[in-house]
Short mmCIF file of C-alpha atoms in Angstrom, two decimals:
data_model
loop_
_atom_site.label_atom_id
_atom_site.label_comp_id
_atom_site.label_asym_id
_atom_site.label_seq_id
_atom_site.Cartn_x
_atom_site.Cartn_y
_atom_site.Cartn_z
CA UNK A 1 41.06 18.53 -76.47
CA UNK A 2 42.20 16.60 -73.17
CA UNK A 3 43.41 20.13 -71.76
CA UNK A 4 39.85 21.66 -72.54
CA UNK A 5 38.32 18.95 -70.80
CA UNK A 6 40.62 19.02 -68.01
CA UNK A 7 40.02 23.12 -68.02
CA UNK A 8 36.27 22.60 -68.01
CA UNK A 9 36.28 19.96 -65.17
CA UNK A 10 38.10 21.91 -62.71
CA UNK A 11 35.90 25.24 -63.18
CA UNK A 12 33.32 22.92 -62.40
CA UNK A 13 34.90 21.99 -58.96
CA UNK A 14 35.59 25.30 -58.51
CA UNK A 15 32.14 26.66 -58.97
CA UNK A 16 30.73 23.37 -56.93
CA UNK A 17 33.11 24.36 -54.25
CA UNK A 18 32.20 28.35 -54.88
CA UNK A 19 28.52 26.99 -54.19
CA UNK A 20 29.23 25.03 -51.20
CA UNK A 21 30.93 28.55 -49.19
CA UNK A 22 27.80 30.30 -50.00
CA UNK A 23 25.08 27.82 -48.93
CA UNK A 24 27.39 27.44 -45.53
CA UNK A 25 27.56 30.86 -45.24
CA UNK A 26 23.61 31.41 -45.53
CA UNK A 27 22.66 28.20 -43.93
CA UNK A 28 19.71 28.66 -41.12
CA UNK A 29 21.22 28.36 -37.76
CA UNK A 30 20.03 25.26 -36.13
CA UNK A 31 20.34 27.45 -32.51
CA UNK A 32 18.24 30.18 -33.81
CA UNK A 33 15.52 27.29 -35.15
CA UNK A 34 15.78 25.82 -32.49
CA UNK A 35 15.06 28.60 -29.74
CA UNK A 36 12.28 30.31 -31.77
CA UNK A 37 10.72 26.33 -31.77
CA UNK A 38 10.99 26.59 -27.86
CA UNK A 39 9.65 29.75 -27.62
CA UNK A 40 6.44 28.83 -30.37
CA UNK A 41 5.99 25.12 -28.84
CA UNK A 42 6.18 26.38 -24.72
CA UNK A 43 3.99 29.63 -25.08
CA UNK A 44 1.33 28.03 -27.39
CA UNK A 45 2.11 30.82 -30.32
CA UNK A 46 1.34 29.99 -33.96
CA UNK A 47 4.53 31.49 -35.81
CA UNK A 48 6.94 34.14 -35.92
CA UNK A 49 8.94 35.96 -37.82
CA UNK A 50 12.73 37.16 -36.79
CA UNK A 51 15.35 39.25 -38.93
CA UNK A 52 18.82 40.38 -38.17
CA UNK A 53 20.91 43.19 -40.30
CA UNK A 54 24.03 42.85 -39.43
CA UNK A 55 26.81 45.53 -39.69
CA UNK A 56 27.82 44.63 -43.07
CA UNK A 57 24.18 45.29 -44.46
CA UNK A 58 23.81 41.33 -44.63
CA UNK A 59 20.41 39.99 -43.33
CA UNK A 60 19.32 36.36 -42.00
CA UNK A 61 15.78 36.03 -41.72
CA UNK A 62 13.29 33.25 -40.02
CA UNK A 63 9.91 31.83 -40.40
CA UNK A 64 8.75 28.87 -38.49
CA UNK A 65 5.26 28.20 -37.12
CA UNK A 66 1.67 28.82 -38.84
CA UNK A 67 0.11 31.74 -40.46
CA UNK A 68 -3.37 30.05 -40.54
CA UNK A 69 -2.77 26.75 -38.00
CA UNK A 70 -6.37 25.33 -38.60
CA UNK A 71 -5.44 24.97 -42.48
CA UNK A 72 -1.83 24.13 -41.59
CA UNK A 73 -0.56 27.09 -43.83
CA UNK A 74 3.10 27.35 -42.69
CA UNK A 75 4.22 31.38 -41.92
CA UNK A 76 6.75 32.41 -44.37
CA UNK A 77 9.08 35.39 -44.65
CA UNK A 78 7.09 36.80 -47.22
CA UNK A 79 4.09 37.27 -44.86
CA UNK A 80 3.26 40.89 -44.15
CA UNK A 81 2.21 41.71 -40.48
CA UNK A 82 1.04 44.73 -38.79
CA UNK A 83 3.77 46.77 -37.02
CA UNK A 84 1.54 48.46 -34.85
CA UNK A 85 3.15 51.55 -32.87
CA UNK A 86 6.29 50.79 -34.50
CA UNK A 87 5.10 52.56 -37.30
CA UNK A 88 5.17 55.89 -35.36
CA UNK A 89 8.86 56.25 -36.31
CA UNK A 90 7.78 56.56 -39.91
CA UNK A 91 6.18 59.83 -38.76
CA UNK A 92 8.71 61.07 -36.91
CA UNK A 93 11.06 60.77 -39.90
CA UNK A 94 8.56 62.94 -41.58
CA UNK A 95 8.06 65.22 -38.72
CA UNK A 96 12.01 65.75 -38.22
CA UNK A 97 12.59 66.74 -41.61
CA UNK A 98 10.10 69.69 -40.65
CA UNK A 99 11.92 70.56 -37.91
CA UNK A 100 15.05 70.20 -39.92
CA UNK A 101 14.44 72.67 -42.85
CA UNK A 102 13.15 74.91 -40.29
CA UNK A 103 9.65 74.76 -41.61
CA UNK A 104 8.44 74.06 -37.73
CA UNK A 105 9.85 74.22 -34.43
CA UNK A 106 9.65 71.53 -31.33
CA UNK A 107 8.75 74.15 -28.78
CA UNK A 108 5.90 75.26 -30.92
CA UNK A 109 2.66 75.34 -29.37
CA UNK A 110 0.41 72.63 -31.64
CA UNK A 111 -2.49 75.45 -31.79
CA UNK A 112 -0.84 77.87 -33.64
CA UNK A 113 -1.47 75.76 -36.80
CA UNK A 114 -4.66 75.18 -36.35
CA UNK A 115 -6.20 78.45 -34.99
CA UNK A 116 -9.64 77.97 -36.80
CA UNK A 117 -10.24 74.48 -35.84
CA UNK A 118 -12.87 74.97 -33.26
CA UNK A 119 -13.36 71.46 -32.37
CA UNK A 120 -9.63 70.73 -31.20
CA UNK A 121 -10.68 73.23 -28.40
CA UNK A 122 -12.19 70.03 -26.40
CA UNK A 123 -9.08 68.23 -26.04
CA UNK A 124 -7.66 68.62 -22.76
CA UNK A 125 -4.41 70.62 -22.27
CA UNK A 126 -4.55 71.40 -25.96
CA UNK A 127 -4.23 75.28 -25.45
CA UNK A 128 -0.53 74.50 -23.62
CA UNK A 129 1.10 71.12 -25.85
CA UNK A 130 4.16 71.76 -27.98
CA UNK A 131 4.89 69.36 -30.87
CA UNK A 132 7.66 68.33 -28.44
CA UNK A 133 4.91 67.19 -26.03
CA UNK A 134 3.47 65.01 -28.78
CA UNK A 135 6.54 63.47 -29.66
CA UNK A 136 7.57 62.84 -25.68
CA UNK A 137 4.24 61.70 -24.77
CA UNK A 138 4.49 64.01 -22.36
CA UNK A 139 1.12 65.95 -23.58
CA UNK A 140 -1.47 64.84 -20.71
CA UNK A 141 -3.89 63.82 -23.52
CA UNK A 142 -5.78 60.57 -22.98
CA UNK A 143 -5.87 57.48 -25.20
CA UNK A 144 -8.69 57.29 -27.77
CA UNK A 145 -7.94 54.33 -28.75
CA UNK A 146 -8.83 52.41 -25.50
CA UNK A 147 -12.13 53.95 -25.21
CA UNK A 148 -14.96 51.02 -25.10
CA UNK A 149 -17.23 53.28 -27.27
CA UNK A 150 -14.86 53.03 -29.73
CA UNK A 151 -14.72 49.46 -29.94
CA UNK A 152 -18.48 49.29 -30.47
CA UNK A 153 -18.23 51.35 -33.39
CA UNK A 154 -15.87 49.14 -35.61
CA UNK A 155 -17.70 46.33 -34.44
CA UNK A 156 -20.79 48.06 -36.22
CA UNK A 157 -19.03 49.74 -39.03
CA UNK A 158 -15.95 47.64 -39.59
CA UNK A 159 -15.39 49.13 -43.10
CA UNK A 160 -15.58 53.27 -41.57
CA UNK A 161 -13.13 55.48 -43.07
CA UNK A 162 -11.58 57.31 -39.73
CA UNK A 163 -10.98 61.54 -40.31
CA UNK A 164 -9.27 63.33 -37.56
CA UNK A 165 -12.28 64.62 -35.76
CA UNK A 166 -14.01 60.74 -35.86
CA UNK A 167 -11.03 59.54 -33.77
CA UNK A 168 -10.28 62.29 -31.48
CA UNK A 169 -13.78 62.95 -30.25
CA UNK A 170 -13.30 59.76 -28.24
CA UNK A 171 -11.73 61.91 -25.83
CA UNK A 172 -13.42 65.34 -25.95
CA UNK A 173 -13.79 67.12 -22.84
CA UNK A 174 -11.76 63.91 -21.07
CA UNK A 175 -9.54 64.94 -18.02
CA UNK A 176 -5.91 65.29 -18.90
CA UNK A 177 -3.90 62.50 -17.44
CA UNK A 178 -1.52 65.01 -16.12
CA UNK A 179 -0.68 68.65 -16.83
CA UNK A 180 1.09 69.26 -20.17
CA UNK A 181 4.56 68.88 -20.07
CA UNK A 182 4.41 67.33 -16.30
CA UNK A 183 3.96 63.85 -16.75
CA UNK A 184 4.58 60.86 -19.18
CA UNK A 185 1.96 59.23 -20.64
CA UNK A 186 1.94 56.84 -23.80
CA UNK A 187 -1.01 57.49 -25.59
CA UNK A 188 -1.72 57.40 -29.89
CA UNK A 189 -3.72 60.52 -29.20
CA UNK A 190 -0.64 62.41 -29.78
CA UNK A 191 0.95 60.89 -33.08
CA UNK A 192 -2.32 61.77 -34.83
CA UNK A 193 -2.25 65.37 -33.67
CA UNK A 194 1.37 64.93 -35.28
CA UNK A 195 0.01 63.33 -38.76
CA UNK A 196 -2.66 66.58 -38.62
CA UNK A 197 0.40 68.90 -38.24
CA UNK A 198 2.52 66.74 -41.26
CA UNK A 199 -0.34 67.11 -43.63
CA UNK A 200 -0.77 71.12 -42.35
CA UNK A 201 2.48 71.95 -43.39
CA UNK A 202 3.21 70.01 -46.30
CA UNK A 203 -0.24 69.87 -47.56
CA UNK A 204 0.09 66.67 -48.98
CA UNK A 205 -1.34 63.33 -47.85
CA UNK A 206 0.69 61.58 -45.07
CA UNK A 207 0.64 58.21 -47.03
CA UNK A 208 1.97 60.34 -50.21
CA UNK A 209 4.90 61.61 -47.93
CA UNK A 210 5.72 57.87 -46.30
CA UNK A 211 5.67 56.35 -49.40
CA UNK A 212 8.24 59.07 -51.71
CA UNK A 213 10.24 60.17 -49.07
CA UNK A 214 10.89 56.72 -46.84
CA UNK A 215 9.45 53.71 -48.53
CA UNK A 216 10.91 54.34 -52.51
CA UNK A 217 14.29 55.76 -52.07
CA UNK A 218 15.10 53.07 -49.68
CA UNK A 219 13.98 50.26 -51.45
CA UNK A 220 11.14 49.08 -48.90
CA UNK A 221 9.08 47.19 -51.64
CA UNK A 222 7.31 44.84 -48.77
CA UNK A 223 6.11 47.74 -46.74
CA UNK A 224 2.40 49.13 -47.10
CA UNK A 225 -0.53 51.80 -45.83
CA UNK A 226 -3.09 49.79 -43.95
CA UNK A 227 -5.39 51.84 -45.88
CA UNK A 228 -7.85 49.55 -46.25
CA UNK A 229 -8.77 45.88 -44.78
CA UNK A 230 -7.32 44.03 -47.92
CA UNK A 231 -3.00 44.25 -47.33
CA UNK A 232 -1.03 42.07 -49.77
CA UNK A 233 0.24 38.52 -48.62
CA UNK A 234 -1.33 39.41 -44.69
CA UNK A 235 -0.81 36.91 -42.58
CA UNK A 236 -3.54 35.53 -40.68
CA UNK A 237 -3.78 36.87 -37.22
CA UNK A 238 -5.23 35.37 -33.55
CA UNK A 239 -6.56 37.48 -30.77
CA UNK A 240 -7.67 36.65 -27.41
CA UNK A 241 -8.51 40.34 -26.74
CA UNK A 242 -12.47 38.80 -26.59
CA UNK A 243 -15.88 40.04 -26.42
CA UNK A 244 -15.26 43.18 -24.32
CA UNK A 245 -13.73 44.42 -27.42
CA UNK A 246 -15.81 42.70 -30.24
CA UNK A 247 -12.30 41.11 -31.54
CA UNK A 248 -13.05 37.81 -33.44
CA UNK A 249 -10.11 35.19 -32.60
CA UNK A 250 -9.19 34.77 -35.96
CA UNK A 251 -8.89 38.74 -37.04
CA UNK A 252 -7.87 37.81 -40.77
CA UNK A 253 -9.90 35.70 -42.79
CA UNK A 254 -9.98 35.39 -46.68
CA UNK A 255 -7.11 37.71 -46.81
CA UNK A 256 -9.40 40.65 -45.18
CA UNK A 257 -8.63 42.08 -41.74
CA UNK A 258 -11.47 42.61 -39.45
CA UNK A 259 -11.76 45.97 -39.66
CA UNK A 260 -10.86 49.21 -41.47
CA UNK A 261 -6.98 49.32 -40.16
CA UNK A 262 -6.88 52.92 -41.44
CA UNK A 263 -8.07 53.76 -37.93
CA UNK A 264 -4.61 53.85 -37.08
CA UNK A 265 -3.12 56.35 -39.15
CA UNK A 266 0.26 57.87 -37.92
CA UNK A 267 -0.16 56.13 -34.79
CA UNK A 268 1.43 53.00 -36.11
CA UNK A 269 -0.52 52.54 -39.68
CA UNK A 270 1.93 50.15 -41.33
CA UNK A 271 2.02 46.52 -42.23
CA UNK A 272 5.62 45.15 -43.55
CA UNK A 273 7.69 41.64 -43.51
CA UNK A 274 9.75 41.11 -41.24
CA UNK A 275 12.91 41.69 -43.48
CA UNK A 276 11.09 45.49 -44.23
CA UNK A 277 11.02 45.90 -40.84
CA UNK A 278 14.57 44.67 -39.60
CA UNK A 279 15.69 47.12 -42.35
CA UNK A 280 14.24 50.00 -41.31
CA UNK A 281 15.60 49.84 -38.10
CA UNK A 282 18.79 50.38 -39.43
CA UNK A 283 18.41 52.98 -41.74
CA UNK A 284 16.33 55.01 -39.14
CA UNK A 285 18.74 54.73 -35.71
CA UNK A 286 21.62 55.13 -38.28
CA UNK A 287 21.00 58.41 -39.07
CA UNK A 288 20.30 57.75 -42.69
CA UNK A 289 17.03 59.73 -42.75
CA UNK A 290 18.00 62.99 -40.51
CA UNK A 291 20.97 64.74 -38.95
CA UNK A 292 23.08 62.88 -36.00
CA UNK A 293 22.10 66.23 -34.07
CA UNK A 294 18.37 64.97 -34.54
CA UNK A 295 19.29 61.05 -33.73
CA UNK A 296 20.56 62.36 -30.35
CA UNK A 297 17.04 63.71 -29.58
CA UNK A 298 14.99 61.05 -30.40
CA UNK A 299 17.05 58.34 -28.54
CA UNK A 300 17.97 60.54 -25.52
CA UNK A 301 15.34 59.88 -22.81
CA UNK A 302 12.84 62.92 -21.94
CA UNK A 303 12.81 64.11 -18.91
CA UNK A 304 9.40 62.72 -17.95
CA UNK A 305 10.10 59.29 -19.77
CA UNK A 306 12.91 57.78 -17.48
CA UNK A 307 12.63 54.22 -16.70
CA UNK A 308 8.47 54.24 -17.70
CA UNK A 309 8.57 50.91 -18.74
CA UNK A 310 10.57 47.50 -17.90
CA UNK A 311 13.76 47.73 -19.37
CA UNK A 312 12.83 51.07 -20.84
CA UNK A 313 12.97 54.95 -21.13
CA UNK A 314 11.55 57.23 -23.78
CA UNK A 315 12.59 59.63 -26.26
CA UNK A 316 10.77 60.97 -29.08
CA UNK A 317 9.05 58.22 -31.00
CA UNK A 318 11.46 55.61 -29.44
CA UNK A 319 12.52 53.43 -26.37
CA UNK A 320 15.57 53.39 -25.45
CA UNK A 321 16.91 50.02 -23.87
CA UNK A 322 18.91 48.36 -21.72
CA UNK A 323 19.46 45.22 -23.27
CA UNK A 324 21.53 42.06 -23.33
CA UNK A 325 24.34 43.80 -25.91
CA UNK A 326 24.40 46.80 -23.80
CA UNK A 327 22.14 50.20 -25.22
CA UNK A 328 19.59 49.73 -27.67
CA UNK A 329 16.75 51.65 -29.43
CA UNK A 330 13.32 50.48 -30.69
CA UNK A 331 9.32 49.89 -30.78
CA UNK A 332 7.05 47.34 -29.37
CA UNK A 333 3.60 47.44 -31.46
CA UNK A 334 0.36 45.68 -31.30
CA UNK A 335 -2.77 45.76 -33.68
CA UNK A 336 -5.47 42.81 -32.72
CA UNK A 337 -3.74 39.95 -33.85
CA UNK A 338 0.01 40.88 -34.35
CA UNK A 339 2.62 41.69 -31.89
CA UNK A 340 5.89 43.21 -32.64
CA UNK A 341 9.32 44.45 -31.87
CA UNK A 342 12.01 46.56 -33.77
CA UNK A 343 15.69 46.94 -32.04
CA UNK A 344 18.71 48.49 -33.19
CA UNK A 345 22.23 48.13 -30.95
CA UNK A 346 24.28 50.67 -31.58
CA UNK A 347 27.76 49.24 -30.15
CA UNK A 348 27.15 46.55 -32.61
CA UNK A 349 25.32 48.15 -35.08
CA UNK A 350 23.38 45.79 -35.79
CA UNK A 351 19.55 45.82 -36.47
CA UNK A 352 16.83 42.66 -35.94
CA UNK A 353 12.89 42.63 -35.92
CA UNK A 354 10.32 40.30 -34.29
CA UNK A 355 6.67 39.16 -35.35
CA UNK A 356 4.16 37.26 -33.92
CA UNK A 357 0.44 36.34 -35.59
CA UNK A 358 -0.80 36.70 -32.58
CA UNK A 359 -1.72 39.78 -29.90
CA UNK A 360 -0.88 37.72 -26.58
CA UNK A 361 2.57 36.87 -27.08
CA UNK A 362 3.77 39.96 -24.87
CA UNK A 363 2.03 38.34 -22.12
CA UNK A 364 3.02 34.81 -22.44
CA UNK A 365 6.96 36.21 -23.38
CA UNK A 366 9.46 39.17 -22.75
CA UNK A 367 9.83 40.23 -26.06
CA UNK A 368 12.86 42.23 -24.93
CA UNK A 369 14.07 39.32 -23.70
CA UNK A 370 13.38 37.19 -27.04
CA UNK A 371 14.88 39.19 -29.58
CA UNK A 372 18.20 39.56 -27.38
CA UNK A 373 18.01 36.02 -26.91
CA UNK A 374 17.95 35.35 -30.90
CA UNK A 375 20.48 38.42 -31.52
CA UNK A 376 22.85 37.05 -29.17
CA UNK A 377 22.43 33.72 -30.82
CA UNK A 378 22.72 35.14 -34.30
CA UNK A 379 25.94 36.57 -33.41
CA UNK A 380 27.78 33.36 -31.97
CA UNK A 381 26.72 31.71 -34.85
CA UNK A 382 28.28 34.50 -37.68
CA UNK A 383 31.41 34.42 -35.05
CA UNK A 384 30.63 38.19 -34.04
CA UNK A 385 30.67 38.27 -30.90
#
């Protein structure tokens, strides 16, 4: 009896001790809290999200700050936030597996899908853009998304369900911003010319495609459409984008964005946690989704897309970094209310995500600059650097 006792106590220490190693091991680093404090207290930002895969597949993830700071509703890692433009690289996973069974070709010319749709006839350039073009940003097509008209209209019809034709007409007959092919231009004009061609080909709805080809198999359960203005457990978002744009301050209230998000579509068109997010940047600049041959494309600057923003070139439906930890790939992305950032190291392999509630943190903040910052921290801490 005295040995079963004895037996009994010491698998207790042993599973106290067993529980001890773990909660060390997963214990918040006070230098990550601490700098993401700094950054939320000093730039006047209500909360933010940060997650870090590291090499291993092991994640760490953050929340500190508001999601609603007038009710004092703290942010919490199972918030969803918009992505933004990040979610372009959910269509180019589609797209490349296209391209990759040989079902379409980059140097295509985008018309010869579409040689009975009239109406595409008034973009500019559209007679001489490749899918390449679209991907590169290297089209010449104008952004419709930036068009005051079009601003006017959600503000009137927040709850409009967007086709192809409503959001492209926004820059009929519009100048090109350069010849096709001679110029770099960032504009979601071309990612929805790129859902068009998707949903062509495949004949099946884009959202279908994201969510049995890239959001089931790979276990994405906190990653959703914005279909509609009602997302599941949406953060509440702040905007100072103002009147010019018809943007309320406060673009979530009662759980309902402030307009019909489905606007867009495969030019970002996601909402996710921040965990989601983190992991999709390493499944998608690991190669788990396409060939290495493929990788090498999209994160291999164009020729048009050296150095076109700070700190950054472009590829096909990525940046391409120099950061603190030497190369890196990723997406910035913005929707009224949300800022974000998706990064992937290579050398380190090693994959982390940002999120802000708010749209002006990319002007108060480098959010380059940030997510190195916490990375870098992340790494000290975990002893792998």
């Amino acid at each position: 009896m005295k040995k079963n006792i004895f037996y009994l106590a010491a698998f207790l220490l042993f599973l106290v001790a067993c529980k001890t190693r773990v909660e060390k091991k997963f214990n918040k680093s006070k230098e990550v809290v601490h700098a993401i404090n700094k950054a939320l207290d000093e730039k006047k930002l209500p909360g933010l999200n940060y997650s870090i895969v590291y090499e291993d597949g092991h994640i760490e993830n953050y929340s500190l700050g508001y999601s609603d700071v007038e009710q004092k509703e703290p942010l919490s890692i199972s918030h969803t936030l918009f992505s933004g433009s990040i979610g372009k690289t959910y269509a180019v996973a589609l797209l490349m597996n296209l391209v990759e069974s040989n079902k379409i070709s980059l140097q295509d010319k985008f018309m010869v899908y579409f040689p009975d749709t009239e109406w595409l006839s008034k973009l500019p350039n559209i007679d001489d853009i490749t899918i390449e073009m679209l991907l590169q940003h290297t089209s010449g097509l104008p952004r419709y998304v930036l068009k005051p008209e079009l601003w006017k209209s959600l503000n009137e019809n927040p709850n409009k369900v967007w086709s192809y034709k409503d959001r492209l007409s926004y820059v009929f007959n519009e100048a090109p911003v350069h010849e096709a092919g001679k110029g770099w231009g960032y504009s979601d004009t071309n990612y929805i010319l790129l859902g068009m061609l998707i949903e062509k080909v495949t004949s099946k709805e884009y959202y279908h495609l994201v969510q049995t080809k890239l959001i089931t198999p790979n276990n994405l359960s906190q990653t959703y459409p914005s279909l509609s203005r009602s997302i599941p457990n949406l953060a509440t978002g702040y905007s100072n984008m103002g009147d010019a744009f018809f943007v309320p301050n406060k673009t979530v209230k009662n759980g309902q964005y402030f307009i019909n998000p489905q606007l867009e579509w495969t030019g970002g068109g996601m909402v996710s946690t921040t965990s989601d997010l983190a992991k999709w940047a390493k499944l998608y600049y690991e190669g788990k989704l396409f060939s290495q041959e493929t990788l090498n494309l999209i994160t291999t600057p164009n020729s048009n897309g050296v150095d076109v923003v700070n700190k950054g070139s472009y590829g096909m439906g990525s940046f391409i970094y120099e950061s603190q930890l030497g190369k890196a790939y990723g997406h910035s992305g913005f929707m009224p209310g949300f800022d974000s950032i998706f990064i992937y190291y290579p050398d380190k392999k090693i994959a982390a995500a940002v999120q802000l509630n708010c749209d002006y943190a990319t002007t108060a903040l480098d959010m380059n600059d940030l997510i190195d910052d916490l990375v870098l921290i992340s790494m000290t801490e975990k002893n792998d650097i």
